[in-house]
Coordinates of C-alpha atoms in Angstrom, one line a residue:
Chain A
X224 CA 0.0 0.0 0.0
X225 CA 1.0 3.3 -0.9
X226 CA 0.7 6.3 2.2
X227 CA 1.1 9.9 1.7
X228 CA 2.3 10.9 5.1
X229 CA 1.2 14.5 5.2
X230 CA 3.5 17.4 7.3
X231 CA 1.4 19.1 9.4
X232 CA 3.7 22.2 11.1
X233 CA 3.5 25.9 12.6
X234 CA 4.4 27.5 9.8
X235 CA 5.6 30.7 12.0
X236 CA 8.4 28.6 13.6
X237 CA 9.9 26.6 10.4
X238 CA 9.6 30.0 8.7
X239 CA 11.9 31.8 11.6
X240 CA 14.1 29.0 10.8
X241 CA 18.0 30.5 9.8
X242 CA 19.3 28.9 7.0
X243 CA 21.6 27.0 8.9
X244 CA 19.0 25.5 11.1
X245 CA 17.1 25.0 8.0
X246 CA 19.4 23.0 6.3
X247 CA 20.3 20.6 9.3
X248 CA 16.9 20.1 9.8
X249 CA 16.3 18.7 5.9
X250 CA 19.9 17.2 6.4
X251 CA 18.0 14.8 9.2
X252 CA 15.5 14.3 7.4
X253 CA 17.6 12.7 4.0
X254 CA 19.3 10.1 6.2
X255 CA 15.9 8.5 6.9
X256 CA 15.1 8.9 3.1
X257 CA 17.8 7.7 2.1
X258 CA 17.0 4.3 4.0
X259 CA 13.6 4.4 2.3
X260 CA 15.0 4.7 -0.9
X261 CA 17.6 1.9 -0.5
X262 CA 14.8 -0.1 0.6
X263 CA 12.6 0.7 -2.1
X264 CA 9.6 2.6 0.0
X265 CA 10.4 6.2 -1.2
X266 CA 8.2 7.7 -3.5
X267 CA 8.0 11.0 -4.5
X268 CA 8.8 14.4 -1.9
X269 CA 7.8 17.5 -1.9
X270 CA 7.8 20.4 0.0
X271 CA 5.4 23.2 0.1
X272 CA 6.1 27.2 -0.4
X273 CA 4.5 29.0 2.4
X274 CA 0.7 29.3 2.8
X275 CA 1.2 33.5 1.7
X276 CA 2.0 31.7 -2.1
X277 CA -1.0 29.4 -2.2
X278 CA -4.0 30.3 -4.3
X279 CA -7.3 28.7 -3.3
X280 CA -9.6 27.8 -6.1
X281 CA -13.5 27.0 -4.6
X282 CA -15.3 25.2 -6.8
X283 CA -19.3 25.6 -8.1
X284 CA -21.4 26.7 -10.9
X285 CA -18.8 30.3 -10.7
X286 CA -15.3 29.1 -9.2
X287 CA -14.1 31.5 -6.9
X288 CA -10.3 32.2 -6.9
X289 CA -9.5 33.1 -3.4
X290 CA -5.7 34.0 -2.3
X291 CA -4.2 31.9 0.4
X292 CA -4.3 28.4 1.6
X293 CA -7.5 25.7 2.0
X294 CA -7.7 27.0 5.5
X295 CA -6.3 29.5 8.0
X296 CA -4.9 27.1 10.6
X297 CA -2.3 26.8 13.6
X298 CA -0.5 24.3 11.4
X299 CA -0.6 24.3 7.8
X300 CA 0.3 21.8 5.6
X301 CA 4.0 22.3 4.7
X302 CA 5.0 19.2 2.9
X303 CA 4.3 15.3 2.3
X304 CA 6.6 12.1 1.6
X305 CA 4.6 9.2 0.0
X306 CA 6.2 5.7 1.0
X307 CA 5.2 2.3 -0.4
X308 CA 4.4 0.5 3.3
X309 CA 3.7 -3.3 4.0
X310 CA 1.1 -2.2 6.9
X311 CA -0.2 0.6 8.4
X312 CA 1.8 -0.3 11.3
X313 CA 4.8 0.0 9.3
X314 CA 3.7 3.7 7.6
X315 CA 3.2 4.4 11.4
X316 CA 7.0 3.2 12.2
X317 CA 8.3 5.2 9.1
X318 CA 6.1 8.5 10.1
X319 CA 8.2 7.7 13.9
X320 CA 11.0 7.6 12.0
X321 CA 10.9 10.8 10.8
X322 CA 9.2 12.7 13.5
X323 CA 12.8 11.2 15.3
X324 CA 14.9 13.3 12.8
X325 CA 12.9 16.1 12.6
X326 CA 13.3 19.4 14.0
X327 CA 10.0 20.7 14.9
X328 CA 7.0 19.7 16.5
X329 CA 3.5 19.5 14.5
X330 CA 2.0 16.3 13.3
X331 CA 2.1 13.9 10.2
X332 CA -1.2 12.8 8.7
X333 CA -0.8 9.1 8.0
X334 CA -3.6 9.1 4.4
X335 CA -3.4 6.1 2.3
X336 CA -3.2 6.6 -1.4
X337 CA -6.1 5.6 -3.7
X338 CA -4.8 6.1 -6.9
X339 CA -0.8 7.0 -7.5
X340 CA 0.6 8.3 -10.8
X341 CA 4.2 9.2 -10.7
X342 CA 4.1 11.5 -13.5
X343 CA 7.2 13.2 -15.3
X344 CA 6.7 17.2 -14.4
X345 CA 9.9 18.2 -12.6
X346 CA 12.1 15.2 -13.0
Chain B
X147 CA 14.1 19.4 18.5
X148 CA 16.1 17.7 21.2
X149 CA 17.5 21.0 22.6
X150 CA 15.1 24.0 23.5
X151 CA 15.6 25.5 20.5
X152 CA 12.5 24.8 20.0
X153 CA 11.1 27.1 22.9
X154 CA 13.0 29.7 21.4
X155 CA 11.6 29.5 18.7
X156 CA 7.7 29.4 19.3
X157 CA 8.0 32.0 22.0
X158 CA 9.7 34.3 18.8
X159 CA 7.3 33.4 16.3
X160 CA 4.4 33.7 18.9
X161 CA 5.8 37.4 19.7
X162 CA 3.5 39.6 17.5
X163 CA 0.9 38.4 18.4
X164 CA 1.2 38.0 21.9
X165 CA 2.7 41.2 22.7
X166 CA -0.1 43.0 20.3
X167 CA -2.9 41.8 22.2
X168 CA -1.2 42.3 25.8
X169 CA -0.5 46.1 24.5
X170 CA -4.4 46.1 23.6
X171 CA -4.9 45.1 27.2
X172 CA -2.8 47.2 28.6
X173 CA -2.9 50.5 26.7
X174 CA 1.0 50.6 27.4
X175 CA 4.0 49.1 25.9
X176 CA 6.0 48.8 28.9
X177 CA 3.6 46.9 30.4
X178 CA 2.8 44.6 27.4
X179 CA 6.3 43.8 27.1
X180 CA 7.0 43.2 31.2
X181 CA 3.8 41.1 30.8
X182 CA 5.5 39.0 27.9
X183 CA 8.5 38.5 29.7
X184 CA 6.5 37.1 32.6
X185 CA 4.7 35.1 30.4
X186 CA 8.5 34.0 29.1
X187 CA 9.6 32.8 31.7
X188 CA 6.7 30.8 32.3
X189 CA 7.1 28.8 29.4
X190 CA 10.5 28.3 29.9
X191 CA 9.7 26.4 33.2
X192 CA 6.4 24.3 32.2
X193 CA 6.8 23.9 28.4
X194 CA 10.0 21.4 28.7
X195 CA 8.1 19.5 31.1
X196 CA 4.6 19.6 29.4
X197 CA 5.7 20.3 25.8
X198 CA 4.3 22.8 23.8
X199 CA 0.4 23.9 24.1
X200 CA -1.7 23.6 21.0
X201 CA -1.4 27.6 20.6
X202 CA 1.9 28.5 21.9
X203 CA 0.0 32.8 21.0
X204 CA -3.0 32.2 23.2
X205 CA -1.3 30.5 26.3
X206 CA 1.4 33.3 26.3
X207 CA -1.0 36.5 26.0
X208 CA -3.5 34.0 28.9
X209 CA -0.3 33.9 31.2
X210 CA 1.0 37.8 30.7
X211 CA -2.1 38.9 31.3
X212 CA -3.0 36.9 34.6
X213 CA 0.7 37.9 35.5
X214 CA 0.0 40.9 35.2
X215 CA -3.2 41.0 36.9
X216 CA -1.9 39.1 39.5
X217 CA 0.5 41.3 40.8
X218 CA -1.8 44.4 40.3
X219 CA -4.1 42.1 43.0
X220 CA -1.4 41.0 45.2
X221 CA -0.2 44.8 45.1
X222 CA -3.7 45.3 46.1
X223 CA -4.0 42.2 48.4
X224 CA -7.0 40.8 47.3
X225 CA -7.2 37.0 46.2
X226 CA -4.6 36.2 43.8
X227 CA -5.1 34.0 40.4
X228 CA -4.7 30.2 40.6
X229 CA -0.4 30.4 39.7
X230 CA 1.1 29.2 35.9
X231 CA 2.3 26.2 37.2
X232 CA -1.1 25.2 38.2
X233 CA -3.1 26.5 35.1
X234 CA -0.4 24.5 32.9
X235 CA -0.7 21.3 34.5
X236 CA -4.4 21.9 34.1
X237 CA -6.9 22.7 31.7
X238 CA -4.3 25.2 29.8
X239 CA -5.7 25.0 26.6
X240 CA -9.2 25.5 27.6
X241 CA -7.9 28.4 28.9
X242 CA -5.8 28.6 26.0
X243 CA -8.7 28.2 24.1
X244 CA -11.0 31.1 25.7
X245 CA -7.6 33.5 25.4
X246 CA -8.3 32.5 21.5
X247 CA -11.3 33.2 21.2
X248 CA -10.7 36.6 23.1
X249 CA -8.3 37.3 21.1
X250 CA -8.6 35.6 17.4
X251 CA -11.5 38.5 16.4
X252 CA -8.5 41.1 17.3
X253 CA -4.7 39.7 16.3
X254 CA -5.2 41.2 12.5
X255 CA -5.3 44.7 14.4
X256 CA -3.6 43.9 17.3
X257 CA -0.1 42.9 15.2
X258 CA -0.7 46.0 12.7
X259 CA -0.9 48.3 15.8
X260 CA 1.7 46.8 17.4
X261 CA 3.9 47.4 14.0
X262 CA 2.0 50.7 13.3
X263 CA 3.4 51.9 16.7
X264 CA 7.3 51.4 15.4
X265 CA 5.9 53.4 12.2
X266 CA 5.4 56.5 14.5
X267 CA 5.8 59.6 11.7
X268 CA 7.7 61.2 13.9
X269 CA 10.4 59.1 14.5
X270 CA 12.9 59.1 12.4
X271 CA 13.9 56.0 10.0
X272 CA 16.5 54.2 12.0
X273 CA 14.3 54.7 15.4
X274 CA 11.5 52.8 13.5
X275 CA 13.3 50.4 12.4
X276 CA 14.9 49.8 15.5
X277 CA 11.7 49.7 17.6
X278 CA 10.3 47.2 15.1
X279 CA 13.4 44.9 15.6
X280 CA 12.8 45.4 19.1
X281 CA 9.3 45.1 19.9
X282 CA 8.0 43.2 17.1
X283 CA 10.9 40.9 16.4
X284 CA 12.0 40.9 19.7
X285 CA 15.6 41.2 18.8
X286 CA 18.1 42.3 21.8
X287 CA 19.5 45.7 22.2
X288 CA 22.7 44.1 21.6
X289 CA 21.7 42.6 18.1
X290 CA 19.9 45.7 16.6
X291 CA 23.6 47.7 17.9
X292 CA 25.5 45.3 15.9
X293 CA 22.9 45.6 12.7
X294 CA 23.5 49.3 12.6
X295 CA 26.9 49.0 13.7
X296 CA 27.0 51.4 16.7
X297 CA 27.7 50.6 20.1
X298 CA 25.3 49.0 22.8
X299 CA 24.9 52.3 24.8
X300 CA 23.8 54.5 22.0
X301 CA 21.5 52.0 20.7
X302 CA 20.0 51.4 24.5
X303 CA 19.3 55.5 24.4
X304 CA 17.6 55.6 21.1
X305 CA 15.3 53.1 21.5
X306 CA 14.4 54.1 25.1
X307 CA 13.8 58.1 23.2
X308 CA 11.9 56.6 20.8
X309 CA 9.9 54.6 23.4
X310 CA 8.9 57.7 25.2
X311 CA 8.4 59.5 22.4
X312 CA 5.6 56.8 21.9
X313 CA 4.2 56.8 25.2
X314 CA 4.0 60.9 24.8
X315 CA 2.0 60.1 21.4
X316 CA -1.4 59.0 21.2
X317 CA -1.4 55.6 20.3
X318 CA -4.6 54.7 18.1
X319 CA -6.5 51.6 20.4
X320 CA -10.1 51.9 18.4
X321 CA -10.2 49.1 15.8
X322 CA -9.6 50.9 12.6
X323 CA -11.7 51.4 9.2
X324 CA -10.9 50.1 6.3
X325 CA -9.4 53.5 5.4
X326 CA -7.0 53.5 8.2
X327 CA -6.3 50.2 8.4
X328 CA -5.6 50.7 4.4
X329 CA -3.0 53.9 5.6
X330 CA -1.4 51.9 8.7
X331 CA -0.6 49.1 6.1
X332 CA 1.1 51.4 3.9
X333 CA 3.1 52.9 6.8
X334 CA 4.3 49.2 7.9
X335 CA 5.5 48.4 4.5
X336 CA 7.5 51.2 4.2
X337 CA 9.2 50.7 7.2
X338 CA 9.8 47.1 6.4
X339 CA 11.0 47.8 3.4
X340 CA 13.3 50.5 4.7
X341 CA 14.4 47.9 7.1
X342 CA 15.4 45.2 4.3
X343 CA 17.5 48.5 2.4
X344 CA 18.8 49.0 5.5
X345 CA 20.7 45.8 5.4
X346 CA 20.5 45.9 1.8
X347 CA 22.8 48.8 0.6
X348 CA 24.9 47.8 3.3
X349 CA 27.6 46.3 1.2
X350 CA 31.6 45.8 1.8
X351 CA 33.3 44.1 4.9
X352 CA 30.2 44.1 7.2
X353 CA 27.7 43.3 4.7
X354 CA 27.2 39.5 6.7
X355 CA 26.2 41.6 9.5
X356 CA 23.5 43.3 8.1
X357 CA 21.8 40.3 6.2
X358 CA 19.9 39.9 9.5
X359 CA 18.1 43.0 8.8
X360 CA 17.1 41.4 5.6
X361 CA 16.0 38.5 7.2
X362 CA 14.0 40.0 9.9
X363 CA 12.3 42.4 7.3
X364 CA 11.1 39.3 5.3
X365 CA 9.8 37.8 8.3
X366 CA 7.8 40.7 9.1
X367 CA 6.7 40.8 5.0
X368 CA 5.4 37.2 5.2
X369 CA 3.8 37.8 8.5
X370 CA 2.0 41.3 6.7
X371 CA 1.0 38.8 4.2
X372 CA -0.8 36.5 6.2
X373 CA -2.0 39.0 7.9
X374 CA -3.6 40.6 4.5
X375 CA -3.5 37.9 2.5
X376 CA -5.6 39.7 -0.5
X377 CA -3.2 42.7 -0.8
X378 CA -1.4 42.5 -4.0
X379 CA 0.9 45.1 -3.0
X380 CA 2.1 43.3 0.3
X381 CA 2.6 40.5 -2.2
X382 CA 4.8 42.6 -4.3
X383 CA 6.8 43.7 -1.3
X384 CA 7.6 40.2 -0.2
X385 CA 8.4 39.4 -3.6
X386 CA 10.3 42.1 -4.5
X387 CA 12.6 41.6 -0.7
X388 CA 12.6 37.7 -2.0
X389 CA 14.2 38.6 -5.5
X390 CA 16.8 41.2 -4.2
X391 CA 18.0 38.7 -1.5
X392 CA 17.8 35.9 -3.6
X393 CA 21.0 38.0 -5.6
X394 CA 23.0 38.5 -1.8
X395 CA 25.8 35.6 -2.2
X396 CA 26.5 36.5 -6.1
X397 CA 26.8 40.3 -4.8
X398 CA 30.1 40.7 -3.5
X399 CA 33.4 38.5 -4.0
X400 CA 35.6 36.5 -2.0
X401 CA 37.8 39.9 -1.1
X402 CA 34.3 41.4 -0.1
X403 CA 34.5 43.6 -3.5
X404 CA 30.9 44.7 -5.3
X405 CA 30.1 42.1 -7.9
X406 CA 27.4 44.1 -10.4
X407 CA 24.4 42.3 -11.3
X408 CA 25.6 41.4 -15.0
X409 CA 29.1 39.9 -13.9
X410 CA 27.2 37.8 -10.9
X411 CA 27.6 34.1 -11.0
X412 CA 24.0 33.4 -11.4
X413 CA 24.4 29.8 -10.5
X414 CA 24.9 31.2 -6.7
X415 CA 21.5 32.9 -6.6
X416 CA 18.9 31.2 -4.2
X417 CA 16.4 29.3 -6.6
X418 CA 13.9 28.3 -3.6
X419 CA 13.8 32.3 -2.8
X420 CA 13.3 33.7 -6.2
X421 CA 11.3 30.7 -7.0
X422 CA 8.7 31.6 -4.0
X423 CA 9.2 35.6 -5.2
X424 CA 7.9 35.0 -8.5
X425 CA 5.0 32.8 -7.7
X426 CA 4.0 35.5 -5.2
X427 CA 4.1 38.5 -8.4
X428 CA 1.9 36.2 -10.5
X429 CA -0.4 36.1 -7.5
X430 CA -0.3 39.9 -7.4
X431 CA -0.6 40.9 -10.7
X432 CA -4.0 38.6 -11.0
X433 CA -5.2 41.2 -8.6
X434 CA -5.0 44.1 -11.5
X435 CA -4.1 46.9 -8.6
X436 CA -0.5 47.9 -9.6
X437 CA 1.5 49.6 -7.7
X438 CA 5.1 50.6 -6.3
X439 CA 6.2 47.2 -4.8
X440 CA 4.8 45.1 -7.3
X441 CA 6.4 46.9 -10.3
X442 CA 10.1 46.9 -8.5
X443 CA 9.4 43.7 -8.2
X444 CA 8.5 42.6 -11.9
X445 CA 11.4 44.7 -12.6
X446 CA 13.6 42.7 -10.1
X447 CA 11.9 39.0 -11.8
X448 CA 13.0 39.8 -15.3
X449 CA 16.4 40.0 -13.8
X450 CA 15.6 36.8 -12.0
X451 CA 14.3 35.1 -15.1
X452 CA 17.2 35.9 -17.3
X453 CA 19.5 33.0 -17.0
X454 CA 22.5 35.1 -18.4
X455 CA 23.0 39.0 -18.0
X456 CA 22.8 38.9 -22.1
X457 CA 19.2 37.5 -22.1
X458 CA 18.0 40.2 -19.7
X459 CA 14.7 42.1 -21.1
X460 CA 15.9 45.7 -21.2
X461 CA 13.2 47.3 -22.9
X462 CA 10.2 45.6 -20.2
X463 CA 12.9 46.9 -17.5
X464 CA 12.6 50.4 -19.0
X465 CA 8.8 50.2 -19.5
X466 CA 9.0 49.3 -16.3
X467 CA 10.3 52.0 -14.6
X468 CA 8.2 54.1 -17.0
X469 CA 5.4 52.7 -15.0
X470 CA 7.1 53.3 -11.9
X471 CA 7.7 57.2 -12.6
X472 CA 4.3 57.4 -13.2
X473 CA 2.9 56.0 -9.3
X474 CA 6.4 57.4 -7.6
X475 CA 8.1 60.4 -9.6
X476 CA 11.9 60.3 -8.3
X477 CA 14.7 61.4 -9.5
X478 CA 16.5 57.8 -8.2
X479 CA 13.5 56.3 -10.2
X480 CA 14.6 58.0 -13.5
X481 CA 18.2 57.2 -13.2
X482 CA 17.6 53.9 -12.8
X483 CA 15.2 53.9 -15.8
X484 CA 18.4 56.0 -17.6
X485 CA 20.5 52.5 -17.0
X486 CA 18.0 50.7 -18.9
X487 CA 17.2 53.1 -21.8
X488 CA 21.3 53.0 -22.1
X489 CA 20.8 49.3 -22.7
X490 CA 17.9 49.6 -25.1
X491 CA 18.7 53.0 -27.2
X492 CA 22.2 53.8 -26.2
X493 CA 24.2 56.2 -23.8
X494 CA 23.4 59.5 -25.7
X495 CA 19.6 59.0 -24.9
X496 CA 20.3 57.9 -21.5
X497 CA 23.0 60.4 -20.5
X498 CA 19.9 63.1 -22.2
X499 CA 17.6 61.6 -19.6
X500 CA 19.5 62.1 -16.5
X501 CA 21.4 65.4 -17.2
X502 CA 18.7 67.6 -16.1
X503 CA 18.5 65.6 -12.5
X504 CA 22.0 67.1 -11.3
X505 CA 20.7 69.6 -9.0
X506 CA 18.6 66.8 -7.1
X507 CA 20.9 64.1 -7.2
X508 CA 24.3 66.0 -6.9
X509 CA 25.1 64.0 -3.4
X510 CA 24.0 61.0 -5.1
X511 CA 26.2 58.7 -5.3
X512 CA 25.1 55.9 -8.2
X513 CA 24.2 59.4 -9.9
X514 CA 28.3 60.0 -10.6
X515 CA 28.6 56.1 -11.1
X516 CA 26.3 56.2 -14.0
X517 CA 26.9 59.7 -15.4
X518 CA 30.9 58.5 -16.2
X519 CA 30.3 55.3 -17.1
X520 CA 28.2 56.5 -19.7
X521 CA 30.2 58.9 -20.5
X522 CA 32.6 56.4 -20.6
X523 CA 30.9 54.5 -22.8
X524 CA 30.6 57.8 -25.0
X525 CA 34.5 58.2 -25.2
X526 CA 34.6 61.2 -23.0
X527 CA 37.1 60.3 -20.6
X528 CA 37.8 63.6 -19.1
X529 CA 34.3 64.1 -18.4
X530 CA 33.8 60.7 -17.2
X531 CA 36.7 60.5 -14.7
X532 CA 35.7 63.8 -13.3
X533 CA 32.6 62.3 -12.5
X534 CA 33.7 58.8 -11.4
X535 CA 35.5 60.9 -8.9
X536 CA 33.0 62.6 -7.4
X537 CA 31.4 59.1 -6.9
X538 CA 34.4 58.1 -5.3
X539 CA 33.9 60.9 -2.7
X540 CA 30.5 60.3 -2.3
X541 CA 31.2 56.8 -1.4
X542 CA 29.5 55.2 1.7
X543 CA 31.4 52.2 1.9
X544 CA 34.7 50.9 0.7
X545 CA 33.2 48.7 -1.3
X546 CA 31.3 51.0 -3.3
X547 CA 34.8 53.3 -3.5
X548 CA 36.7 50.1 -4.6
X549 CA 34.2 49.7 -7.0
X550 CA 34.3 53.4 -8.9
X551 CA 38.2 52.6 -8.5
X552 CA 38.3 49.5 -10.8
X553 CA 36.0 51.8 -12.8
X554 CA 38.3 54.1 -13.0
X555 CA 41.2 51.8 -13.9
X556 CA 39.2 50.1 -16.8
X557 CA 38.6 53.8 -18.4
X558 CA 42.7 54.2 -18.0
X559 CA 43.5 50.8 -19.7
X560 CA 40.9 49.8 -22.0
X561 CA 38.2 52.8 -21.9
X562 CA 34.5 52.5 -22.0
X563 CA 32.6 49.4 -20.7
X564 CA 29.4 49.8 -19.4
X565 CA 28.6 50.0 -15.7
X566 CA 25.2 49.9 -14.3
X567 CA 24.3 50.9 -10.7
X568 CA 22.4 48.4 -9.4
X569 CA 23.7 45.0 -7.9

């Protein structure tokens, strides 16, 4: 089974991040990807520019083009990894894993992939 | 975070907004800040034990103000507040969550008054900026010294005159219209953006000392932004901070000398940065409202999108500035619009263009820079060293002196190569 394990984070305190503590944050994070990716799990990464870039498109007879993200909250979805998992027990272990390395509190939402197309845009 | 960096950081990114609603309670920034610092401290002895609350905002501005209140009853003697080690252990975040709901109706206002504040008219430009670094950003004295390089005393006095100088002023507590919210907003931005030239134009030896200034000016921009998320022109000013920042590596070389935008190793500009400014211009421009920010900023992305110096769009650039004269007549404005008309039509057109702005400009000086090297460019050497002088003279930094020199010493060996301003 495929999960998308989604990064839930104050987007105030990764954004006062300096570049330094930036970069050892995302350096933590590649050693546990690059176990993934030895193993075969890793699919694709990605991470987010701040909420203050996103455009929100609302749907409907008229679609309404909105500025700013889905919604306004505490923590705003920042980024997502999507790993290929045996079990959710496993995606659970692998979402553990990272929260290990990572330098920041918030949350990852642990969503199962229905349908999965790689794609070619950006590679 | 295994440290307590991690306290650091919430209690800085929860700062706006906590002290803005504490100074709405309080009706005096002393107090808000005394209050925040209690508030501080607090965290610093329950979070590591209880991690984080949900909001790290609302506990902070819940805790101040029962601090606060507390003592005003103890000073008082009548029945103190259950303490913060208590309230912590329980039910914080449904207190937490009543702070919120206080409080969520206000923090738009709160954080614009609280920045609106800094922006006092009559304060001068370095005493806003200052009190910006310190009260919004929460900065020490000792880090807003070293930004503007003087020493901690001097720095201590200014922001304690400008402080008073505040408390003598009437600060504006009614919730604002949409006119003055629309006029505070404008007064912010340009102090942010004052802020970011601030480190900015600071080039030569101490330019890594500065960059926090452009890093705490973006902070504020994207804080703005979320803030006013609909207002194209706060979209163009965190843009156009994004671009020019994006360029700071390429800008000077390893012996700490000016590197101009069309000699800069492009490779060595920050992708993610300009990447994140151009996706906020495209949001802008939807929005049809041009103005000031937004238009340096387009100006700024062409540069970004040319991947060599050769490719760059000249003519757009000089449209541009067009444009710009147009919402922001200034003399700076025009000479910068000369450099690109020099590009598109030649030196004689440009050199026509900026003649008449000698009078204005005559302390100016990119003004000299430009005027030899297009006379340079025109074979008038004489001319053009006399005028590369006076830049030299006018320098602020070495950098920018070492820079007219080399200048200089191209005109003596090889004569006439084209030198832009801007880097």
């Amino acid at each position: 089974m495929l999960y998308a394990l989604l990064c839930y984070d104050s987007e105030e305190v990764v954004g006062a991040w300096t570049k330094e503590q930036d970069d050892a944050a995302i350096a933590k994070l590649e050693v546990v990807q690059k176990e993934l990716a030895r193993q075969g799990k890793l699919g694709p990464v990605a991470r987010l520019m701040p909420t203050t870039a996103a455009t929100t498109l609302r749907k409907g007879k008229e679609t309404i083009v909105l500025d700013g993200p889905f919604a306004e909250t505490k923590e705003a979805l920042l980024g997502f990894f999507i790993v290929d998992c045996a079990s959710l027990d496993e995606a659970i272990a692998v979402a553990k894993d990272l929260g290990k390395a990572s330098s920041s509190n918030g949350c990852y939402e642990i969503r199962p992939l229905s349908l999965f197309r790689p794609g070619a845009a950006g590679s | 975070m295994n440290d307590l960096g991690w306290i650091d950081l919430a209690l800085r990114s929860a700062r706006p907004r906590a002290v803005g609603a504490l100074l709405r309670y309080f009706r005096d920034l002393d107090a808000a800040e005394e209050a925040f610092q209690e508030a501080c401290l607090s965290a610093l002895k329950t979070w590591p034990e209880n991690g984080p609350p949900r909001d790290p905002a609302a506990w902070l501005i819940f805790v101040g103000r029962n601090s606060a209140i507390d003592s005003l009853r103890r000073q008082s003697k009548q029945q103190a507040l259950p303490d913060e080690e208590q309230l912590s252990e329980d039910g914080t975040d449904a207190e937490a969550d009543l702070a919120e709901r206080l409080d969520g109706a206000h923090y738009r206002d709160d954080i614009l008054r609280l920045l609106f504040i800094c922006c006092h008219p009559e304060l001068p430009a370095t005493q806003q900026i200052a009190l910006a670094l310190r009260i919004v950003c929460g900065l020490t004295v000792k880090e807003i010294s070293r930004a503007f390089l003087v020493g901690d005393t001097a720095m201590e006095q200014r922001i304690t005159r400008a402080k008073s100088r505040i408390a003598a002023a009437e600060i504006p507590f009614e919730t604002p219209d949409a006119h003055d919210r629309a006029e505070r907003l404008a007064a912010v931005a340009a102090v942010i953006y004052l802020m970011f030239n601030e480190g900015y134009s600071a080039t030569g030896g101490d330019a890594h000392i500065r960059a926090p200034l452009c890093d705490e000016a973006i902070r504020l921009g994207r804080l703005l932004l979320r803030l006013f998320r609909d207002e194209p022109e706060i979209m163009g000013l965190l843009a156009l901070m994004l671009l020019q920042h994006a360029r700071t590596e390429a800008r000077l070389d390893a012996d700490g000398n000016i590197v101009l935008l069309e000699d800069q190793d492009r490779a060595r500009w920050n992708r993610p940065s300009i990447n994140e400014g151009l996706a906020l211009l495209d949001k802008a421009i939807r929005h049809q409202r041009p103005g000031p920010y937004q238009v340096q900023s387009a100006i700024a992305a062409l540069h970004a999108r040319a991947a060599r110096a050769a490719d760059t769009d000249w003519a757009q650039i000089e449209r541009l500035y067009a444009t710009l004269e147009r919402l922001q007549p200034s003399p700076v404005v025009t000479l910068n619009r000369a450099v690109a008309l020099s590009k598109v039509e030649g030196p004689e057109a440009a050199l026509a263009l900026i003649e008449p702005l000698g009078p204005q400009l005559a302390s100016y000086f990119h003004f000299f820079g430009v005027r030899g090297a297009l006379l340079m460019q025109l074979g008038r050497a004489d001319e053009a060293r006399a005028s590369l002088d006076r830049a030299i003279a006018l320098a602020r930094t070495a950098a920018e002196a070492a820079h007219i020199r080399l200048q200089i010493d191209r005109l003596l060996n090889r004569g006439g190569e084209p030198c832009p301003s801007a880097n």
